[in-house]
Amino acid sequence: MTFSIRETTTTSQAMVIFSMLLCIWPDRIDMPTNAVQSAKVNGPSSFYHYGCDAVDDRGWGCGYRTIQTLCSWVLFGRVVDPSEEVPSLLRIQQELVALGDKQRVFIGSHEWVGSVEASFLLDQLYGVQCRLIHVRCDEDLTEHVIPDLLHHFNNSRAPVMMGGNNDAASKCVLGVCYSENVYYILILDPHYYGPTLSIEEACSGGWLAWRSINSFDNNSFYNFCLPQSQTYGHGDSDKVRSQDNEERTLIPMQCL
């Protein structure tokens, strides 16, 4: 069943959606062959993707889904007030209007959002400030963003939002590594549409994959939103780990 974006989602419904989504654990993510330098997100996050809450947002909602994944990381790592939840697509729009970033006609629209809006939302909802990096289309990603990503994933260790103009597809970055003279970044792709995936299905389908930095569009600029958060308790993963004692084996990963 598909609902209009103007429909509201109750807190209980939001929590059911949150609990049903694929949880990405960084300790289950394998590295490319011969990786010699690497850093990954610390702590779990939920995989928000097209249609995961019965809103068919294909073609316009990828930025919203990446924002939701970043929000889930924040909520996994703190003692959550029952009133706190990953915001719905509608609430994201409402918050951006309340902040004065958008006009009221934005509510209920299919207008895209990006890394700048993500920084506004994380600060407004959770008090998490973000660093924004802009890489021009004539600049090399390896030179201009890889050092920042390595530093980020060795310090703040929050997931990162990425998007551009020619390459306008929003992506969530969960890590970075160096292997065989090439840098790779770990991409969680919100463009998947369908039932909840297992971690194995996400990896085999390419929705979670190590992607060569050289595979990105040289004719596109890119913006990156790096949440600056070190205070949410992800250092002790047992506190946020699911209650089962399932052995967490490494999942084979695609390198694209």
GROMACS .gro file of C-alpha atoms in nm:
model
  256
    1MET     CA    1   0.000   0.000   0.000
    2THR     CA    2   0.130   0.348  -0.088
    3PHE     CA    3   0.048   0.658   0.113
    4SER     CA    4   0.075   1.024   0.021
    5ILE     CA    5   0.365   1.210   0.177
    6ARG     CA    6   0.102   1.429   0.342
    7GLU     CA    7   0.000   1.137   0.561
    8THR     CA    8   0.139   1.144   0.912
    9THR     CA    9   0.325   0.862   1.085
   10THR     CA   10   0.262   0.799   1.453
   11THR     CA   11   0.545   0.742   1.698
   12SER     CA   12   0.453   0.375   1.735
   13GLN     CA   13   0.448   0.329   1.357
   14ALA     CA   14   0.785   0.500   1.326
   15MET     CA   15   0.934   0.266   1.588
   16VAL     CA   16   0.795  -0.040   1.406
   17ILE     CA   17   0.955   0.080   1.081
   18PHE     CA   18   1.282   0.148   1.265
   19SER     CA   19   1.287  -0.203   1.419
   20MET     CA   20   1.208  -0.378   1.088
   21LEU     CA   21   1.483  -0.221   0.879
   22LEU     CA   22   1.819  -0.380   0.808
   23CYS     CA   23   2.069  -0.285   1.079
   24ILE     CA   24   2.419  -0.226   0.941
   25TRP     CA   25   2.688  -0.336   1.188
   26PRO     CA   26   3.038  -0.213   1.098
   27ASP     CA   27   3.201  -0.521   1.253
   28ARG     CA   28   3.037  -0.736   0.985
   29ILE     CA   29   3.174  -0.534   0.694
   30ASP     CA   30   3.475  -0.694   0.527
   31MET     CA   31   3.754  -0.499   0.358
   32PRO     CA   32   3.870  -0.514  -0.004
   33THR     CA   33   4.162  -0.747  -0.076
   34ASN     CA   34   4.496  -0.616   0.052
   35ALA     CA   35   4.347  -0.312   0.222
   36VAL     CA   36   4.629  -0.139   0.411
   37GLN     CA   37   4.465   0.179   0.538
   38SER     CA   38   4.107   0.190   0.654
   39ALA     CA   39   3.856   0.356   0.883
   40LYS     CA   40   3.484   0.291   0.927
   41VAL     CA   41   3.180   0.425   1.106
   42ASN     CA   42   3.153   0.327   1.471
   43GLY     CA   43   2.820   0.183   1.579
   44PRO     CA   44   2.513   0.060   1.391
   45SER     CA   45   2.269   0.242   1.169
   46SER     CA   46   1.946   0.143   0.994
   47PHE     CA   47   1.921   0.116   0.615
   48TYR     CA   48   1.651   0.364   0.510
   49HIS     CA   49   1.568   0.331   0.140
   50TYR     CA   50   1.298   0.405  -0.116
   51GLY     CA   51   0.956   0.294   0.003
   52CYS     CA   52   1.071   0.152   0.338
   53ASP     CA   53   0.782   0.326   0.519
   54ALA     CA   54   0.516   0.268   0.248
   55VAL     CA   55   0.578   0.611   0.091
   56ASP     CA   56   0.677   0.561  -0.272
   57ASP     CA   57   0.950   0.823  -0.304
   58ARG     CA   58   1.132   0.676  -0.604
   59GLY     CA   59   1.296   0.948  -0.812
   60TRP     CA   60   1.307   1.216  -0.542
   61GLY     CA   61   1.351   1.078  -0.191
   62CYS     CA   62   1.708   0.946  -0.180
   63GLY     CA   63   1.840   1.248   0.011
   64TYR     CA   64   1.565   1.211   0.271
   65ARG     CA   65   1.651   0.842   0.314
   66THR     CA   66   2.020   0.917   0.368
   67ILE     CA   67   1.925   1.177   0.629
   68GLN     CA   68   1.709   0.914   0.802
   69THR     CA   69   2.003   0.671   0.808
   70LEU     CA   70   2.223   0.938   0.970
   71CYS     CA   71   1.948   1.008   1.225
   72SER     CA   72   1.922   0.638   1.307
   73TRP     CA   73   2.295   0.630   1.386
   74VAL     CA   74   2.250   0.915   1.635
   75LEU     CA   75   1.953   0.745   1.802
   76PHE     CA   76   2.124   0.405   1.823
   77GLY     CA   77   2.407   0.560   2.018
   78ARG     CA   78   2.226   0.758   2.284
   79VAL     CA   79   1.972   0.687   2.556
   80VAL     CA   80   1.665   0.772   2.353
   81ASP     CA   81   1.376   0.969   2.491
   82PRO     CA   82   1.054   0.792   2.385
   83SER     CA   83   0.953   1.105   2.196
   84GLU     CA   84   1.270   1.092   1.983
   85GLU     CA   85   1.242   0.905   1.655
   86VAL     CA   86   1.385   0.901   1.306
   87PRO     CA   87   1.189   1.176   1.129
   88SER     CA   88   0.945   1.087   0.852
   89LEU     CA   89   0.977   1.245   0.508
   90LEU     CA   90   0.694   1.482   0.600
   91ARG     CA   91   0.859   1.585   0.927
   92ILE     CA   92   1.188   1.653   0.751
   93GLN     CA   93   1.004   1.894   0.524
   94GLN     CA   94   0.818   2.053   0.814
   95GLU     CA   95   1.140   2.106   1.011
   96LEU     CA   96   1.314   2.269   0.716
   97VAL     CA   97   1.020   2.508   0.673
   98ALA     CA   98   1.021   2.586   1.047
   99LEU     CA   99   1.393   2.663   1.024
  100GLY     CA  100   1.325   2.912   0.743
  101ASP     CA  101   1.527   2.714   0.489
  102LYS     CA  102   1.222   2.635   0.274
  103GLN     CA  103   0.890   2.798   0.186
  104ARG     CA  104   0.561   2.640   0.297
  105VAL     CA  105   0.497   2.505  -0.054
  106PHE     CA  106   0.787   2.267   0.014
  107ILE     CA  107   0.567   2.063   0.251
  108GLY     CA  108   0.415   1.772   0.061
  109SER     CA  109   0.634   1.833  -0.244
  110HIS     CA  110   0.882   1.602  -0.416
  111GLU     CA  111   1.162   1.858  -0.398
  112TRP     CA  112   1.505   1.707  -0.338
  113VAL     CA  113   1.722   1.766  -0.032
  114GLY     CA  114   2.097   1.733   0.006
  115SER     CA  115   2.394   1.758   0.240
  116VAL     CA  116   2.325   2.118   0.346
  117GLU     CA  117   1.971   2.031   0.455
  118ALA     CA  118   2.109   1.726   0.639
  119SER     CA  119   2.335   1.951   0.845
  120PHE     CA  120   2.040   2.174   0.938
  121LEU     CA  121   1.826   1.876   1.042
  122LEU     CA  122   2.088   1.702   1.258
  123ASP     CA  123   2.158   2.024   1.445
  124GLN     CA  124   1.790   2.110   1.487
  125LEU     CA  125   1.671   1.765   1.598
  126TYR     CA  126   1.966   1.630   1.797
  127GLY     CA  127   2.212   1.915   1.852
  128VAL     CA  128   2.469   1.746   1.627
  129GLN     CA  129   2.674   1.998   1.434
  130CYS     CA  130   2.814   1.902   1.095
  131ARG     CA  131   3.108   1.992   0.878
  132LEU     CA  132   3.032   2.052   0.509
  133ILE     CA  133   3.290   1.985   0.237
  134HIS     CA  134   3.241   2.104  -0.121
  135VAL     CA  135   3.455   1.947  -0.395
  136ARG     CA  136   3.435   2.126  -0.731
  137CYS     CA  137   3.399   1.931  -1.054
  138ASP     CA  138   3.756   2.021  -1.152
  139GLU     CA  139   3.901   1.892  -0.824
  140ASP     CA  140   4.025   1.542  -0.751
  141LEU     CA  141   3.826   1.355  -0.485
  142THR     CA  142   4.133   1.160  -0.372
  143GLU     CA  143   4.319   1.481  -0.297
  144HIS     CA  144   4.033   1.694  -0.169
  145VAL     CA  145   3.813   1.465   0.040
  146ILE     CA  146   3.988   1.133   0.118
  147PRO     CA  147   4.216   1.286   0.388
  148ASP     CA  148   3.909   1.443   0.551
  149LEU     CA  149   3.716   1.115   0.540
  150LEU     CA  150   4.006   0.922   0.693
  151HIS     CA  151   4.031   1.178   0.973
  152HIS     CA  152   3.654   1.177   1.021
  153PHE     CA  153   3.621   0.799   1.046
  154ASN     CA  154   3.912   0.784   1.288
  155ASN     CA  155   3.758   1.051   1.513
  156SER     CA  156   3.389   1.143   1.492
  157ARG     CA  157   3.317   0.811   1.316
  158ALA     CA  158   2.962   0.903   1.214
  159PRO     CA  159   2.815   0.809   0.874
  160VAL     CA  160   2.856   1.074   0.605
  161MET     CA  161   2.609   1.204   0.346
  162MET     CA  162   2.731   1.256  -0.011
  163GLY     CA  163   2.567   1.404  -0.321
  164GLY     CA  164   2.637   1.619  -0.625
  165ASN     CA  165   2.488   1.787  -0.931
  166ASN     CA  166   2.559   1.570  -1.239
  167ASP     CA  167   2.575   1.277  -1.000
  168ALA     CA  168   2.270   1.384  -0.802
  169ALA     CA  169   2.207   1.045  -0.641
  170SER     CA  170   2.243   1.074  -0.263
  171LYS     CA  171   2.469   0.820  -0.094
  172CYS     CA  172   2.561   0.731   0.263
  173VAL     CA  173   2.934   0.680   0.323
  174LEU     CA  174   3.023   0.432   0.597
  175GLY     CA  175   3.399   0.402   0.557
  176VAL     CA  176   3.713   0.454   0.351
  177CYS     CA  177   4.012   0.233   0.270
  178TYR     CA  178   4.320   0.207   0.048
  179SER     CA  179   4.384  -0.109  -0.151
  180GLU     CA  180   4.617  -0.179  -0.442
  181ASN     CA  181   4.689   0.187  -0.519
  182VAL     CA  182   4.322   0.291  -0.514
  183TYR     CA  183   4.106   0.448  -0.245
  184TYR     CA  184   3.760   0.302  -0.190
  185ILE     CA  185   3.464   0.439   0.002
  186LEU     CA  186   3.195   0.219   0.152
  187ILE     CA  187   2.859   0.322   0.002
  188LEU     CA  188   2.511   0.246   0.139
  189ASP     CA  189   2.276   0.320  -0.152
  190PRO     CA  190   1.921   0.435  -0.060
  191HIS     CA  191   1.785   0.375  -0.412
  192TYR     CA  192   1.685   0.018  -0.332
  193TYR     CA  193   1.307  -0.037  -0.349
  194GLY     CA  194   1.153  -0.353  -0.210
  195PRO     CA  195   1.119  -0.565   0.104
  196THR     CA  196   1.369  -0.547   0.387
  197LEU     CA  197   1.701  -0.703   0.287
  198SER     CA  198   1.940  -0.919   0.482
  199ILE     CA  199   2.298  -0.793   0.508
  200GLU     CA  200   2.401  -1.063   0.259
  201GLU     CA  201   2.136  -0.951   0.010
  202ALA     CA  202   2.235  -0.586   0.046
  203CYS     CA  203   2.597  -0.676  -0.028
  204SER     CA  204   2.529  -0.915  -0.315
  205GLY     CA  205   2.291  -0.665  -0.474
  206GLY     CA  206   2.546  -0.384  -0.458
  207TRP     CA  207   2.336  -0.172  -0.223
  208LEU     CA  208   2.622  -0.191   0.029
  209ALA     CA  209   2.956  -0.197  -0.151
  210TRP     CA  210   3.311  -0.064  -0.158
  211ARG     CA  211   3.329   0.177  -0.453
  212SER     CA  212   3.651   0.301  -0.613
  213ILE     CA  213   3.699   0.674  -0.575
  214ASN     CA  214   3.786   0.676  -0.947
  215SER     CA  215   3.435   0.554  -1.036
  216PHE     CA  216   3.268   0.883  -0.948
  217ASP     CA  217   3.169   1.145  -1.207
  218ASN     CA  218   3.456   1.383  -1.285
  219ASN     CA  219   3.205   1.631  -1.429
  220SER     CA  220   3.005   1.656  -1.107
  221PHE     CA  221   3.073   1.858  -0.795
  222TYR     CA  222   3.015   1.678  -0.465
  223ASN     CA  223   2.900   1.792  -0.124
  224PHE     CA  224   2.974   1.593   0.191
  225CYS     CA  225   2.801   1.629   0.529
  226LEU     CA  226   3.021   1.504   0.815
  227PRO     CA  227   2.839   1.491   1.153
  228GLN     CA  228   3.076   1.597   1.430
  229SER     CA  229   2.960   1.364   1.705
  230GLN     CA  230   3.170   1.175   1.959
  231THR     CA  231   2.933   1.170   2.253
  232TYR     CA  232   2.674   0.902   2.190
  233GLY     CA  233   2.829   0.594   2.348
  234HIS     CA  234   2.907   0.392   2.036
  235GLY     CA  235   3.234   0.286   2.192
  236ASP     CA  236   3.054   0.011   2.386
  237SER     CA  237   2.869  -0.169   2.110
  238ASP     CA  238   2.726  -0.425   2.355
  239LYS     CA  239   2.494  -0.155   2.489
  240VAL     CA  240   2.326  -0.111   2.153
  241ARG     CA  241   2.371  -0.462   2.014
  242SER     CA  242   2.060  -0.674   1.962
  243GLN     CA  243   1.987  -0.918   2.242
  244ASP     CA  244   2.054  -1.232   2.038
  245ASN     CA  245   2.396  -1.390   2.048
  246GLU     CA  246   2.425  -1.450   1.674
  247GLU     CA  247   2.784  -1.496   1.562
  248ARG     CA  248   2.872  -1.197   1.342
  249THR     CA  249   3.081  -1.333   1.055
  250LEU     CA  250   3.229  -1.101   0.794
  251ILE     CA  251   3.016  -1.059   0.482
  252PRO     CA  252   3.187  -1.073   0.140
  253MET     CA  253   3.169  -0.727  -0.016
  254GLN     CA  254   3.156  -0.606  -0.375
  255CYS     CA  255   3.420  -0.361  -0.496
  256LEU     CA  256   3.278  -0.139  -0.772
   0.00000   0.00000   0.00000
